Amino acid sequence: MNALRLERAGAAEAARLAALHAACFAEAWDAASIARLVSGPGGFALIAADGGGDLGFALLQCVPPESELLSIGVVPAARRHGLGRTLLRRAAADLAAEGAETMFLDVAADNRPALALYRALGFGDMSRRARYYAGGVDAIVMRAALTDIAVRDGKGS
């Protein structure tokens, strides 16, 4: 990877965000939906890119003192290099600057890489939503203090 850039994104970048979402997930969100989300109250996005193009994104919503990670993804070729962790840490810093103290998210119970990342960054399980995702997969609702996300080394300490 070349020099990594993390940039805030808004409705003007909705097409880029939709393309990233499609590169990361089988059921992609469209540009119009993403534009509404990021231009709505408390909505914002981050894009991670390098000289070779866009590598990842995070879509969030902030209503202090709480925030929510709505979606995060890293393109397959850039996975397993810490980019998800980098996006979450930057998101935590941005959200804290906006007055948030905690971040919530939900994740498919069978998504082991995501669960490992979230737990390493201090997220704890709060509840479970039965058959929430397509195919009947449960969702695990998680929560972390933004200060925990910022100080964790990504290895659970």
PDB file of C-alpha atoms in Angstrom, residues 37-117:
ATOM      1  CA  LEU A  37     -27.471   8.886   5.355  1.00  0.00           C
ATOM      2  CA  VAL A  38     -24.364  11.081   5.294  1.00  0.00           C
ATOM      3  CA  SER A  39     -26.318  14.299   4.762  1.00  0.00           C
ATOM      4  CA  GLY A  40     -28.864  13.492   7.481  1.00  0.00           C
ATOM      5  CA  PRO A  41     -28.577  14.537  11.129  1.00  0.00           C
ATOM      6  CA  GLY A  42     -25.306  13.292  12.580  1.00  0.00           C
ATOM      7  CA  GLY A  43     -24.385  11.221   9.536  1.00  0.00           C
ATOM      8  CA  PHE A  44     -20.870  11.081   8.172  1.00  0.00           C
ATOM      9  CA  ALA A  45     -18.461   8.809   6.396  1.00  0.00           C
ATOM     10  CA  LEU A  46     -14.759   8.127   6.132  1.00  0.00           C
ATOM     11  CA  ILE A  47     -12.922   6.878   3.066  1.00  0.00           C
ATOM     12  CA  ALA A  48      -9.485   5.273   3.211  1.00  0.00           C
ATOM     13  CA  ALA A  49      -7.477   5.618   0.007  1.00  0.00           C
ATOM     14  CA  ASP A  50      -3.955   5.482  -1.269  1.00  0.00           C
ATOM     15  CA  GLY A  51      -2.339   6.288  -4.605  1.00  0.00           C
ATOM     16  CA  GLY A  52      -3.862   3.131  -6.042  1.00  0.00           C
ATOM     17  CA  GLY A  53      -7.456   4.064  -5.215  1.00  0.00           C
ATOM     18  CA  ASP A  54     -10.126   3.660  -2.557  1.00  0.00           C
ATOM     19  CA  LEU A  55      -9.515   0.864  -0.059  1.00  0.00           C
ATOM     20  CA  GLY A  56     -12.165   1.113   2.639  1.00  0.00           C
ATOM     21  CA  PHE A  57     -14.917   3.111   4.245  1.00  0.00           C
ATOM     22  CA  ALA A  58     -16.918   3.615   7.421  1.00  0.00           C
ATOM     23  CA  LEU A  59     -20.472   4.969   7.613  1.00  0.00           C
ATOM     24  CA  LEU A  60     -21.505   6.385  10.960  1.00  0.00           C
ATOM     25  CA  GLN A  61     -24.127   8.384  12.776  1.00  0.00           C
ATOM     26  CA  CYS A  62     -23.552  10.586  15.797  1.00  0.00           C
ATOM     27  CA  VAL A  63     -26.187  11.790  18.235  1.00  0.00           C
ATOM     28  CA  PRO A  64     -24.113  12.721  21.294  1.00  0.00           C
ATOM     29  CA  PRO A  65     -23.405  11.151  23.659  1.00  0.00           C
ATOM     30  CA  GLU A  66     -23.942   8.075  21.468  1.00  0.00           C
ATOM     31  CA  SER A  67     -22.791   7.066  18.011  1.00  0.00           C
ATOM     32  CA  GLU A  68     -23.349   4.094  15.771  1.00  0.00           C
ATOM     33  CA  LEU A  69     -21.204   2.325  13.219  1.00  0.00           C
ATOM     34  CA  LEU A  70     -23.669   1.588  10.425  1.00  0.00           C
ATOM     35  CA  SER A  71     -21.274  -0.103   8.007  1.00  0.00           C
ATOM     36  CA  ILE A  72     -17.562  -0.583   7.559  1.00  0.00           C
ATOM     37  CA  GLY A  73     -15.708  -2.362   4.806  1.00  0.00           C
ATOM     38  CA  VAL A  74     -12.282  -2.944   3.344  1.00  0.00           C
ATOM     39  CA  VAL A  75     -11.840  -4.121  -0.250  1.00  0.00           C
ATOM     40  CA  PRO A  76     -10.686  -7.765  -0.369  1.00  0.00           C
ATOM     41  CA  ALA A  77      -7.178  -6.971  -1.668  1.00  0.00           C
ATOM     42  CA  ALA A  78      -6.499  -4.625   1.282  1.00  0.00           C
ATOM     43  CA  ARG A  79      -7.818  -6.829   4.097  1.00  0.00           C
ATOM     44  CA  ARG A  80      -5.694  -8.154   6.962  1.00  0.00           C
ATOM     45  CA  HIS A  81      -3.425  -5.077   7.038  1.00  0.00           C
ATOM     46  CA  GLY A  82      -5.068  -3.157   9.910  1.00  0.00           C
ATOM     47  CA  LEU A  83      -7.169  -0.822   7.788  1.00  0.00           C
ATOM     48  CA  GLY A  84     -10.420  -1.653   9.601  1.00  0.00           C
ATOM     49  CA  ARG A  85      -8.717  -0.844  12.916  1.00  0.00           C
ATOM     50  CA  THR A  86      -7.372   2.413  11.470  1.00  0.00           C
ATOM     51  CA  LEU A  87     -10.822   3.434  10.224  1.00  0.00           C
ATOM     52  CA  LEU A  88     -12.421   2.671  13.588  1.00  0.00           C
ATOM     53  CA  ARG A  89      -9.798   4.621  15.526  1.00  0.00           C
ATOM     54  CA  ARG A  90     -10.177   7.658  13.269  1.00  0.00           C
ATOM     55  CA  ALA A  91     -13.972   7.373  13.543  1.00  0.00           C
ATOM     56  CA  ALA A  92     -13.698   7.228  17.343  1.00  0.00           C
ATOM     57  CA  ALA A  93     -11.545  10.369  17.394  1.00  0.00           C
ATOM     58  CA  ASP A  94     -13.931  12.243  15.083  1.00  0.00           C
ATOM     59  CA  LEU A  95     -16.986  11.139  17.056  1.00  0.00           C
ATOM     60  CA  ALA A  96     -15.405  12.129  20.368  1.00  0.00           C
ATOM     61  CA  ALA A  97     -14.656  15.579  18.923  1.00  0.00           C
ATOM     62  CA  GLU A  98     -18.374  15.859  18.149  1.00  0.00           C
ATOM     63  CA  GLY A  99     -19.314  15.039  21.746  1.00  0.00           C
ATOM     64  CA  ALA A 100     -19.960  11.302  21.530  1.00  0.00           C
ATOM     65  CA  GLU A 101     -18.774   9.003  24.308  1.00  0.00           C
ATOM     66  CA  THR A 102     -19.829   5.561  23.093  1.00  0.00           C
ATOM     67  CA  MET A 103     -20.175   3.646  19.835  1.00  0.00           C
ATOM     68  CA  PHE A 104     -22.711   0.937  19.117  1.00  0.00           C
ATOM     69  CA  LEU A 105     -22.789  -1.523  16.236  1.00  0.00           C
ATOM     70  CA  ASP A 106     -24.337  -4.787  15.212  1.00  0.00           C
ATOM     71  CA  VAL A 107     -22.455  -7.592  13.520  1.00  0.00           C
ATOM     72  CA  ALA A 108     -23.396 -10.975  12.112  1.00  0.00           C
ATOM     73  CA  ALA A 109     -22.719 -13.666  14.693  1.00  0.00           C
ATOM     74  CA  ASP A 110     -20.835 -15.704  12.079  1.00  0.00           C
ATOM     75  CA  ASN A 111     -18.500 -12.853  11.029  1.00  0.00           C
ATOM     76  CA  ARG A 112     -15.450 -14.007  12.993  1.00  0.00           C
ATOM     77  CA  PRO A 113     -12.918 -11.500  11.599  1.00  0.00           C
ATOM     78  CA  ALA A 114     -15.187  -8.547  12.444  1.00  0.00           C
ATOM     79  CA  LEU A 115     -15.989  -9.909  15.912  1.00  0.00           C
ATOM     80  CA  ALA A 116     -12.280 -10.367  16.633  1.00  0.00           C
ATOM     81  CA  LEU A 117     -11.520  -6.797  15.547  1.00  0.00           C
TER      82      LEU A 117
END
